[in-house]
mmCIF file of C-alpha atoms in Angstrom:
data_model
loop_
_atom_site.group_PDB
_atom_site.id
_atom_site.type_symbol
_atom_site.label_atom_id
_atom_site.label_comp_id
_atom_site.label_asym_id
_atom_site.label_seq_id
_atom_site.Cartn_x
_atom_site.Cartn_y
_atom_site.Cartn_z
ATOM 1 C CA UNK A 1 -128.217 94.912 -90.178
ATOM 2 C CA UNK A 2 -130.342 94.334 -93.209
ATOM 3 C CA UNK A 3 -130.369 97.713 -93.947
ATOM 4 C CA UNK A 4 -126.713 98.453 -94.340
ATOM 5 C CA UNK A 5 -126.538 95.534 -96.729
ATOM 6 C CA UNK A 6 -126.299 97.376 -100.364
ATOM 7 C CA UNK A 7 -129.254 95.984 -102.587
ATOM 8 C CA UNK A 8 -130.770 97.233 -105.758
ATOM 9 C CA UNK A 9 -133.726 98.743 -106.129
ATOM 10 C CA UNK A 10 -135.753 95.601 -107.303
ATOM 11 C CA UNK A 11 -134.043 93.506 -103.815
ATOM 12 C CA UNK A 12 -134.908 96.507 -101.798
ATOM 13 C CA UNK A 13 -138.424 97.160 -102.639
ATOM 14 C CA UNK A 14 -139.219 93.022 -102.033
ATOM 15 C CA UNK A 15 -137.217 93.020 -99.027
ATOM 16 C CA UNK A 16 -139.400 96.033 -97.573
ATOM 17 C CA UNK A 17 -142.475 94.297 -98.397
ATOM 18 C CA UNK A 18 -140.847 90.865 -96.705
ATOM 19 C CA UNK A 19 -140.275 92.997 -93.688
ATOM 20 C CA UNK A 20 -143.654 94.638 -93.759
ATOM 21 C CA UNK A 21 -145.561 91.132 -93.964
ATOM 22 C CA UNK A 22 -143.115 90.080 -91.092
ATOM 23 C CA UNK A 23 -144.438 92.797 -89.022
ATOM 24 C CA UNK A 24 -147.966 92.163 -89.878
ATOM 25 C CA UNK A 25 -147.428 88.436 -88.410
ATOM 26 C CA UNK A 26 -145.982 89.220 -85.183
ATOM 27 C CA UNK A 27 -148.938 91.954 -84.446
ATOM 28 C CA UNK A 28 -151.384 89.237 -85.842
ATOM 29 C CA UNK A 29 -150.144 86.825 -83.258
ATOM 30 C CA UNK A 30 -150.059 89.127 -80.604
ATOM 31 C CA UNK A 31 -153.510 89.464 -81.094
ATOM 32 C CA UNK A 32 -154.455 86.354 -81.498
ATOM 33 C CA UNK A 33 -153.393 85.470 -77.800
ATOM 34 C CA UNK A 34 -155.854 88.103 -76.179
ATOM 35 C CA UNK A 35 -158.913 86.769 -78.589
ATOM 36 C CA UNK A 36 -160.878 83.847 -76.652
ATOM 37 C CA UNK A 37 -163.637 83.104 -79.534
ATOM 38 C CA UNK A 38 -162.177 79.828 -81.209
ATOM 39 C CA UNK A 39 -164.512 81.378 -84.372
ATOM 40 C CA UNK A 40 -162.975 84.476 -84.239
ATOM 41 C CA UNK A 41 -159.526 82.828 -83.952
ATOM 42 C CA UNK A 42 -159.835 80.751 -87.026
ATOM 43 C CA UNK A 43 -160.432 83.538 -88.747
ATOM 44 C CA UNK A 44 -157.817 85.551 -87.623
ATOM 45 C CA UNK A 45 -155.049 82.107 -88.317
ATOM 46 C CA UNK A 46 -156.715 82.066 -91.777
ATOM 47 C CA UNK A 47 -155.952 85.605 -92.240
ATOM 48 C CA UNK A 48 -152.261 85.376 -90.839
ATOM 49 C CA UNK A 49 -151.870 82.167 -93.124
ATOM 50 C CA UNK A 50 -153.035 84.409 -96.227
ATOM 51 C CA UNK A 51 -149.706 86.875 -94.847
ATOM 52 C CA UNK A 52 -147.666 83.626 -94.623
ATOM 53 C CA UNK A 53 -148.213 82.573 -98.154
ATOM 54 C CA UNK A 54 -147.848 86.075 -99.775
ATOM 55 C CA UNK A 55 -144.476 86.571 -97.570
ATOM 56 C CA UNK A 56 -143.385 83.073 -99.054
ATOM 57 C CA UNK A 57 -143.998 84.383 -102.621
ATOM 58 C CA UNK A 58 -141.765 87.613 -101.764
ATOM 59 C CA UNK A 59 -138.909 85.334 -100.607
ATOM 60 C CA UNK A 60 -138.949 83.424 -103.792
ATOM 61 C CA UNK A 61 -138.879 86.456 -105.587
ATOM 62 C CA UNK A 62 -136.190 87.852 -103.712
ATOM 63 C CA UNK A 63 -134.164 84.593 -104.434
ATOM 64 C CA UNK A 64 -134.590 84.765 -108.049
ATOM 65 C CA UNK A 65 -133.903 88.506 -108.024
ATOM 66 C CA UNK A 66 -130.303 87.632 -106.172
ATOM 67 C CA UNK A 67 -129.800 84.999 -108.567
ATOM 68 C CA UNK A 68 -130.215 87.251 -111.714
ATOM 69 C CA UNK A 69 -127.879 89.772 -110.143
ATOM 70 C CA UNK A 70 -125.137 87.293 -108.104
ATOM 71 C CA UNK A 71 -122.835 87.884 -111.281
ATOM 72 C CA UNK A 72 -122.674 91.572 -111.121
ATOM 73 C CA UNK A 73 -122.311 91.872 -107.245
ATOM 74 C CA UNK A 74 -119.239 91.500 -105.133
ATOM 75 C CA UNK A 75 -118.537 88.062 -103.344
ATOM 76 C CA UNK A 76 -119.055 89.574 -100.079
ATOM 77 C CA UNK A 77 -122.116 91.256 -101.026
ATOM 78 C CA UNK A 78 -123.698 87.771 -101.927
ATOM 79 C CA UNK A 79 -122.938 86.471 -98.828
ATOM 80 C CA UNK A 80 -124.559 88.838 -96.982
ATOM 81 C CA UNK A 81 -127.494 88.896 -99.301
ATOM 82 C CA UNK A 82 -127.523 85.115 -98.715
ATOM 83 C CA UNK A 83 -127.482 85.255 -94.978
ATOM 84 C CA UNK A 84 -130.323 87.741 -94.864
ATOM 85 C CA UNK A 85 -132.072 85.226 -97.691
ATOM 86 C CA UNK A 86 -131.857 82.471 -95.060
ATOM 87 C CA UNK A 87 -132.345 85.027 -91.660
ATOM 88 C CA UNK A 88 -135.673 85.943 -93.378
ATOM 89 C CA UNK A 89 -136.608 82.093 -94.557
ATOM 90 C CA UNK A 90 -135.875 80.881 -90.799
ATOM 91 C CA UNK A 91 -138.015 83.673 -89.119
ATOM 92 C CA UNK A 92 -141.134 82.880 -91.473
ATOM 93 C CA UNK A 93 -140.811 78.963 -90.385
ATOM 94 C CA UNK A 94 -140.710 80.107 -86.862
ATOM 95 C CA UNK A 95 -144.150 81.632 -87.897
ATOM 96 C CA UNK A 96 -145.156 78.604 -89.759
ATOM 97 C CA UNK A 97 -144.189 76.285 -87.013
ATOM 98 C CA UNK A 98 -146.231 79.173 -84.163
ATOM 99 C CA UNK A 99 -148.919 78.608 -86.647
ATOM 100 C CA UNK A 100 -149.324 74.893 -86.150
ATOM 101 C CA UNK A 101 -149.155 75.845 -82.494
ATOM 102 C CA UNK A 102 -152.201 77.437 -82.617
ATOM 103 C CA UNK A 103 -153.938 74.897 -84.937
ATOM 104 C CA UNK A 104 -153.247 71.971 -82.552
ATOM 105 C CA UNK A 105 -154.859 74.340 -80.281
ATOM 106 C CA UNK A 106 -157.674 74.683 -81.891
ATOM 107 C CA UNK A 107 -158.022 71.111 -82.961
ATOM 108 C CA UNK A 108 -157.392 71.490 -86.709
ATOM 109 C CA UNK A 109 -155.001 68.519 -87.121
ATOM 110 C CA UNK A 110 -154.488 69.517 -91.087
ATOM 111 C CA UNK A 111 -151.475 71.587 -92.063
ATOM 112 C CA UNK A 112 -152.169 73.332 -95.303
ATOM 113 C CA UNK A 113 -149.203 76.229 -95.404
ATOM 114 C CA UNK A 114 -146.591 74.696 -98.321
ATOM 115 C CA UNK A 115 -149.448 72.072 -99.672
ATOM 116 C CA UNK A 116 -151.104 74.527 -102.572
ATOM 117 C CA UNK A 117 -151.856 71.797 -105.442
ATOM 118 C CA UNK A 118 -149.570 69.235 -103.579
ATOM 119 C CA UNK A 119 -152.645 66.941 -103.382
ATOM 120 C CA UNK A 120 -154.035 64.693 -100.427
ATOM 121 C CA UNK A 121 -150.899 63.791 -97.808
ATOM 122 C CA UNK A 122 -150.434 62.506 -94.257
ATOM 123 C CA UNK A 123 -148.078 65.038 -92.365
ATOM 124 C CA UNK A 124 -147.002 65.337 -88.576
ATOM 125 C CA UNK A 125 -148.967 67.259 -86.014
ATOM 126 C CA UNK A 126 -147.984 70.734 -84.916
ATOM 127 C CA UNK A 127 -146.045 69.888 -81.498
ATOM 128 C CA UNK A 128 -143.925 67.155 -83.824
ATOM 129 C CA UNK A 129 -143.346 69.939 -86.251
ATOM 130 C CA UNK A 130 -142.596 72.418 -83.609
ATOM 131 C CA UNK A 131 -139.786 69.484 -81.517
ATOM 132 C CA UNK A 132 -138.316 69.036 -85.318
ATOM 133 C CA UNK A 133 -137.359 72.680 -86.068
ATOM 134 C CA UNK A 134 -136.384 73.263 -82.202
ATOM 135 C CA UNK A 135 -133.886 70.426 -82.995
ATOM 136 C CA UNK A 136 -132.704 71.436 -86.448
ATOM 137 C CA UNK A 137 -130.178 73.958 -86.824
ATOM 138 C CA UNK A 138 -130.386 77.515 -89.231
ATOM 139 C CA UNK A 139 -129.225 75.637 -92.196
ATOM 140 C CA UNK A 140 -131.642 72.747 -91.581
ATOM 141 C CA UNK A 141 -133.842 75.247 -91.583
ATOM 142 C CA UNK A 142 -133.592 77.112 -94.486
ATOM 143 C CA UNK A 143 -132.550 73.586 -96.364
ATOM 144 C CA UNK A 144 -136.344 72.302 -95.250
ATOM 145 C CA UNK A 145 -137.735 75.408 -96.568
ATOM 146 C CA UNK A 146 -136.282 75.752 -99.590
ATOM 147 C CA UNK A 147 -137.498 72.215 -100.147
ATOM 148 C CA UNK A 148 -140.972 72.958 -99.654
ATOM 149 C CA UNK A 149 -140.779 75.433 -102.198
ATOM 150 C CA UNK A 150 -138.990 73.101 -105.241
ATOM 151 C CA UNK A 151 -142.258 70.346 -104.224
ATOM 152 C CA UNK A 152 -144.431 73.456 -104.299
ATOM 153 C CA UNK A 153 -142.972 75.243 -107.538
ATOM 154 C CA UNK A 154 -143.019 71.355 -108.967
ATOM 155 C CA UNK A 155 -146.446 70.863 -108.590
ATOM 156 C CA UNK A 156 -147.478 74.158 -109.979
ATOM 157 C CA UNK A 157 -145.461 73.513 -113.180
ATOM 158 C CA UNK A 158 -147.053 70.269 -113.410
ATOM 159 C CA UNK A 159 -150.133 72.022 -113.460
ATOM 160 C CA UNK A 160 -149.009 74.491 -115.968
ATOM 161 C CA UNK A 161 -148.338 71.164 -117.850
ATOM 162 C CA UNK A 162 -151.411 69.916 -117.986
ATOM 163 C CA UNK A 163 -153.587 73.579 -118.360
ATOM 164 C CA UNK A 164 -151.270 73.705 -121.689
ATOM 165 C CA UNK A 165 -151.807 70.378 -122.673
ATOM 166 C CA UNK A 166 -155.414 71.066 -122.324
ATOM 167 C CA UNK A 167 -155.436 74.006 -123.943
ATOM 168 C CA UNK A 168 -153.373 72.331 -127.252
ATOM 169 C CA UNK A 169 -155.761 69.929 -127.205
ATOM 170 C CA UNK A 170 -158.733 72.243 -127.333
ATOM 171 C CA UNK A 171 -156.918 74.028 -130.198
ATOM 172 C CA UNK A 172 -156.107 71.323 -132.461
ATOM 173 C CA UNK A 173 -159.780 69.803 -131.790
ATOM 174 C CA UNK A 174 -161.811 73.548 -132.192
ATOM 175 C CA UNK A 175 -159.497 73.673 -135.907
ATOM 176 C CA UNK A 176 -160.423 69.522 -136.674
ATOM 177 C CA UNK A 177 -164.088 70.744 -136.292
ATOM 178 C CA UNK A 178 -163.399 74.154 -138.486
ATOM 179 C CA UNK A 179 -161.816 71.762 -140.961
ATOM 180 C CA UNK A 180 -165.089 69.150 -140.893
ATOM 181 C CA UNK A 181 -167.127 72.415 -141.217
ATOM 182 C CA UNK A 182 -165.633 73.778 -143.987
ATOM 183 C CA UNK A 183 -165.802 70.341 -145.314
ATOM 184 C CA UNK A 184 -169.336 70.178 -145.109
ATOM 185 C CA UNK A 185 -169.858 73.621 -146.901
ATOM 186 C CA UNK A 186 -168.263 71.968 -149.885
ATOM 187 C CA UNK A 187 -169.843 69.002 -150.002
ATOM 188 C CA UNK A 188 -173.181 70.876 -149.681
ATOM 189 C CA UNK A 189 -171.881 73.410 -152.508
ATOM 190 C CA UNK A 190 -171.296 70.324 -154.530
ATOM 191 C CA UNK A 191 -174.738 68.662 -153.943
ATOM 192 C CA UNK A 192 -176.071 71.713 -155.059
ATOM 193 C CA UNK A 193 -174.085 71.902 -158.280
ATOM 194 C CA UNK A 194 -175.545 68.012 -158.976
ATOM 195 C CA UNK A 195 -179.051 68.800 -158.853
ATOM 196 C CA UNK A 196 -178.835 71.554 -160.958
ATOM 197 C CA UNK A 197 -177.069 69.725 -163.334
ATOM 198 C CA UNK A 198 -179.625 66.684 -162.695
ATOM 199 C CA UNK A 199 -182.351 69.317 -163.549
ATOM 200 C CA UNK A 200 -180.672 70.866 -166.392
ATOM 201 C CA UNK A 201 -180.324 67.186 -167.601
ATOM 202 C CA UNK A 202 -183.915 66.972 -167.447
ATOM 203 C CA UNK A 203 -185.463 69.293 -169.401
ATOM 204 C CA UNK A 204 -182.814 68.323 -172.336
ATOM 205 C CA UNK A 205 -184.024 64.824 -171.746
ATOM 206 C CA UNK A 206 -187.480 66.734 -172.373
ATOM 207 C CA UNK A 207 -186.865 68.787 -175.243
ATOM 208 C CA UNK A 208 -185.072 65.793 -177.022
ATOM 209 C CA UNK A 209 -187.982 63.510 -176.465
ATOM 210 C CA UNK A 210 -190.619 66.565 -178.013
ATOM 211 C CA UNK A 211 -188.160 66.696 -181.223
ATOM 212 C CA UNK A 212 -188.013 63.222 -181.921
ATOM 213 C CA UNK A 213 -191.823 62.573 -181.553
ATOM 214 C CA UNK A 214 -192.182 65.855 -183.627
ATOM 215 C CA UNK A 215 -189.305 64.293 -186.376
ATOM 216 C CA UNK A 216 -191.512 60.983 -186.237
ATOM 217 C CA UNK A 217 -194.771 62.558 -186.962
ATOM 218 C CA UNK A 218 -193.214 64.189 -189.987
ATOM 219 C CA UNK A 219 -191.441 61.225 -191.147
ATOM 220 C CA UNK A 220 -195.235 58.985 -190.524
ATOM 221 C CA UNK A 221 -196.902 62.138 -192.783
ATOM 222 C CA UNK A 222 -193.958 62.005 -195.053
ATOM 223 C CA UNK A 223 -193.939 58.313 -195.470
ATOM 224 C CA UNK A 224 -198.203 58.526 -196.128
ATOM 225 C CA UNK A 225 -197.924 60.944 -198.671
ATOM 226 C CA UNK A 226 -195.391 58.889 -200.498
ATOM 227 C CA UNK A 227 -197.437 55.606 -200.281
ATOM 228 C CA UNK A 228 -200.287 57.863 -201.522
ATOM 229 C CA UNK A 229 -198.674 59.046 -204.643
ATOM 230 C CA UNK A 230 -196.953 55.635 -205.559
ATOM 231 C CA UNK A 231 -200.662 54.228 -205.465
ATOM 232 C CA UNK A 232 -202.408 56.654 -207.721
ATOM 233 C CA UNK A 233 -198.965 56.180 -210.254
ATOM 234 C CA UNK A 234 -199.729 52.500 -210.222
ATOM 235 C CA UNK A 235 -203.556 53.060 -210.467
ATOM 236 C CA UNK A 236 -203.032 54.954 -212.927
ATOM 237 C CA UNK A 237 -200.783 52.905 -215.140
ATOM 238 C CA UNK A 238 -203.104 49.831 -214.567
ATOM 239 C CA UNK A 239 -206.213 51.602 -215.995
ATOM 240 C CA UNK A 240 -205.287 54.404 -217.811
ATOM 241 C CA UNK A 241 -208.678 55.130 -218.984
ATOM 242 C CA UNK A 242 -210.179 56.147 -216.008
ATOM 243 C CA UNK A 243 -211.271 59.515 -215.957
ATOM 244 C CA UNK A 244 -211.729 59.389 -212.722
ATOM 245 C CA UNK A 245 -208.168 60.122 -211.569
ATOM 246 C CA UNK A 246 -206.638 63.100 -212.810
ATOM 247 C CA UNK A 247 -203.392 63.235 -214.160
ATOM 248 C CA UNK A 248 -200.611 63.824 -211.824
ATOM 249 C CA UNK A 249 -198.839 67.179 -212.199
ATOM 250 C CA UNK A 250 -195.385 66.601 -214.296
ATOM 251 C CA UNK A 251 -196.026 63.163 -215.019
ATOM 252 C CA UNK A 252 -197.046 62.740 -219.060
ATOM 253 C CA UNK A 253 -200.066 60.565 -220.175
ATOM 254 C CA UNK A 254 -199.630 57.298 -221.606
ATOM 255 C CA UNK A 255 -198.956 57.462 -224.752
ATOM 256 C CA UNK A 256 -201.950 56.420 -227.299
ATOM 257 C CA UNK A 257 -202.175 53.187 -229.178
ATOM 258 C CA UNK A 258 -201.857 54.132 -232.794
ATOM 259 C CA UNK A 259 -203.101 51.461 -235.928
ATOM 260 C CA UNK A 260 -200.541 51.486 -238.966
ATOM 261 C CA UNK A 261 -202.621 51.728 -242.393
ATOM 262 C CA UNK A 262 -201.128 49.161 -244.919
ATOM 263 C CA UNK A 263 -201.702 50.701 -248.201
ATOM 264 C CA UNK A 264 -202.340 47.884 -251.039
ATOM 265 C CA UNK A 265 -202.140 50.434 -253.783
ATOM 266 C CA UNK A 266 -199.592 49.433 -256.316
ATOM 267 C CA UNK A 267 -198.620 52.580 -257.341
ATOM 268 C CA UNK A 268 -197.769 53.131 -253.581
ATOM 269 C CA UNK A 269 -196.298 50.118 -253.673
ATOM 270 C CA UNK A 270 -194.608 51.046 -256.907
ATOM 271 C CA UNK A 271 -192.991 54.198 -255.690
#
């Protein structure tokens, strides 16, 4: 008997809820037989499929859980943890293969039990299925089962594959486009810093351009007053008798002509 099998706690509670789920199924089909409704009986296989696929779960748990603890438990104690392992794995296929039963019944030629993410495939019908496990032994059995899990756990870590995949992807692209925007800040930033410097240019462009046109007209006055002055000096020299130009400040008047006196006298001439 299961229960004189020594488990721990972790094997115990999972093989309780196996159990439990395993009692749910046979009251499910015994129910099923007295409802008439086809409606009313796809409902009822939909629910009882829902029990089959949660009681699968618990048996892969329970494997995993032996697994962990086959080092610490006696030889003989793994064997009869193994034997209840594949008691419990054959009774849920005799379930699974009742289950088909009832589909073929009800004209629902698909079997959808150990196909979660397996994708599109062409299987047996349900009386095949049903003449295949009457003719396979325990072992056969729980071999066929435990297959149907790997393919099942295969294709949900090849799913797992490609939602991480996806996910890196989204990662490296959402960081590309925080780099590009961060990018863009500086090249704004840097636009900015250019047309302030282009306007800064500007007005010293500006201010340049006032001072020399202020420097020329000084230099143009500068340059007049000069030519002024060198014309009244030459005016000047060339008629120094006009009184009509007055005499420029610092510069002397020409100097007079003066007439030397030639004294004849002799006794001048004698001294």
């Amino acid at each position: 008997m299961a229960s004189d099998i020594p488990m721990s706690p972790q094997l115990e509670q999972i093989h309780g809820e196996i159990r439990d789920h395993f009692r749910a199924l046979a009251n499910g089909f015994q129910r099923l037989d007295k409802i008439k409704d086809s409606t009313r009986q796809s409902k009822q296989l939909e629910e009882l499929t829902e029990k089959m696929r949660d009681c699968k779960r618990l048996v892969k748990e329970f494997d995993r859980e032996l697994k962990d603890e086959e080092a610490t438990n006696p030889p003989q104690v793994n064997k009869q943890l193994n034997d209840e392992k594949q008691s419990m794995i054959k009774e849920l296929n005799s379930y699974v293969a009742l289950r088909k039963t009832y589909m073929s019944t009800l004209g629902n030629k698909k079997i959808e039990l150990f196909d979660m993410g397996a994708g599109p495939s062409v299987e047996p019908t349900a009386d095949e299925n049903v003449q295949v496990a009457s003719a396979m032994s325990n072992q056969e059995l729980v071999d066929a089962g435990m297959k149907r899990m790997d393919e099942t756990d295969q294709a949900i870590e090849r799913s797992k594959q490609v939602v991480e995949q996806t996910v890196e992807v989204g990662t490296q692209t959402a960081a590309n486009l925080k780099g590009q925007t961060d990018q863009m800040g500086r090249v704004v930033n840097h636009l900015d810093t250019i047309q302030f410097s282009i306007k800064k240019a500007s007005q010293l462009v500006k201010e340049i351009g006032r001072q020399v046109a202020t420097d020329k007209c000084i230099m143009m006055f500068l340059f007049l007053i000069v030519c002024g002055v060198i014309a009244i000096i030459v005016v000047k020299i060339v008629h120094p008798n006009n009184k009509d130009i007055r005499d420029i400040p610092g510069l002397a008047p020409p100097a007079q002509s003066r007439k030397l006196l030639y004294l004849r006298n002799a006794e001048y001439m004698g001294r």
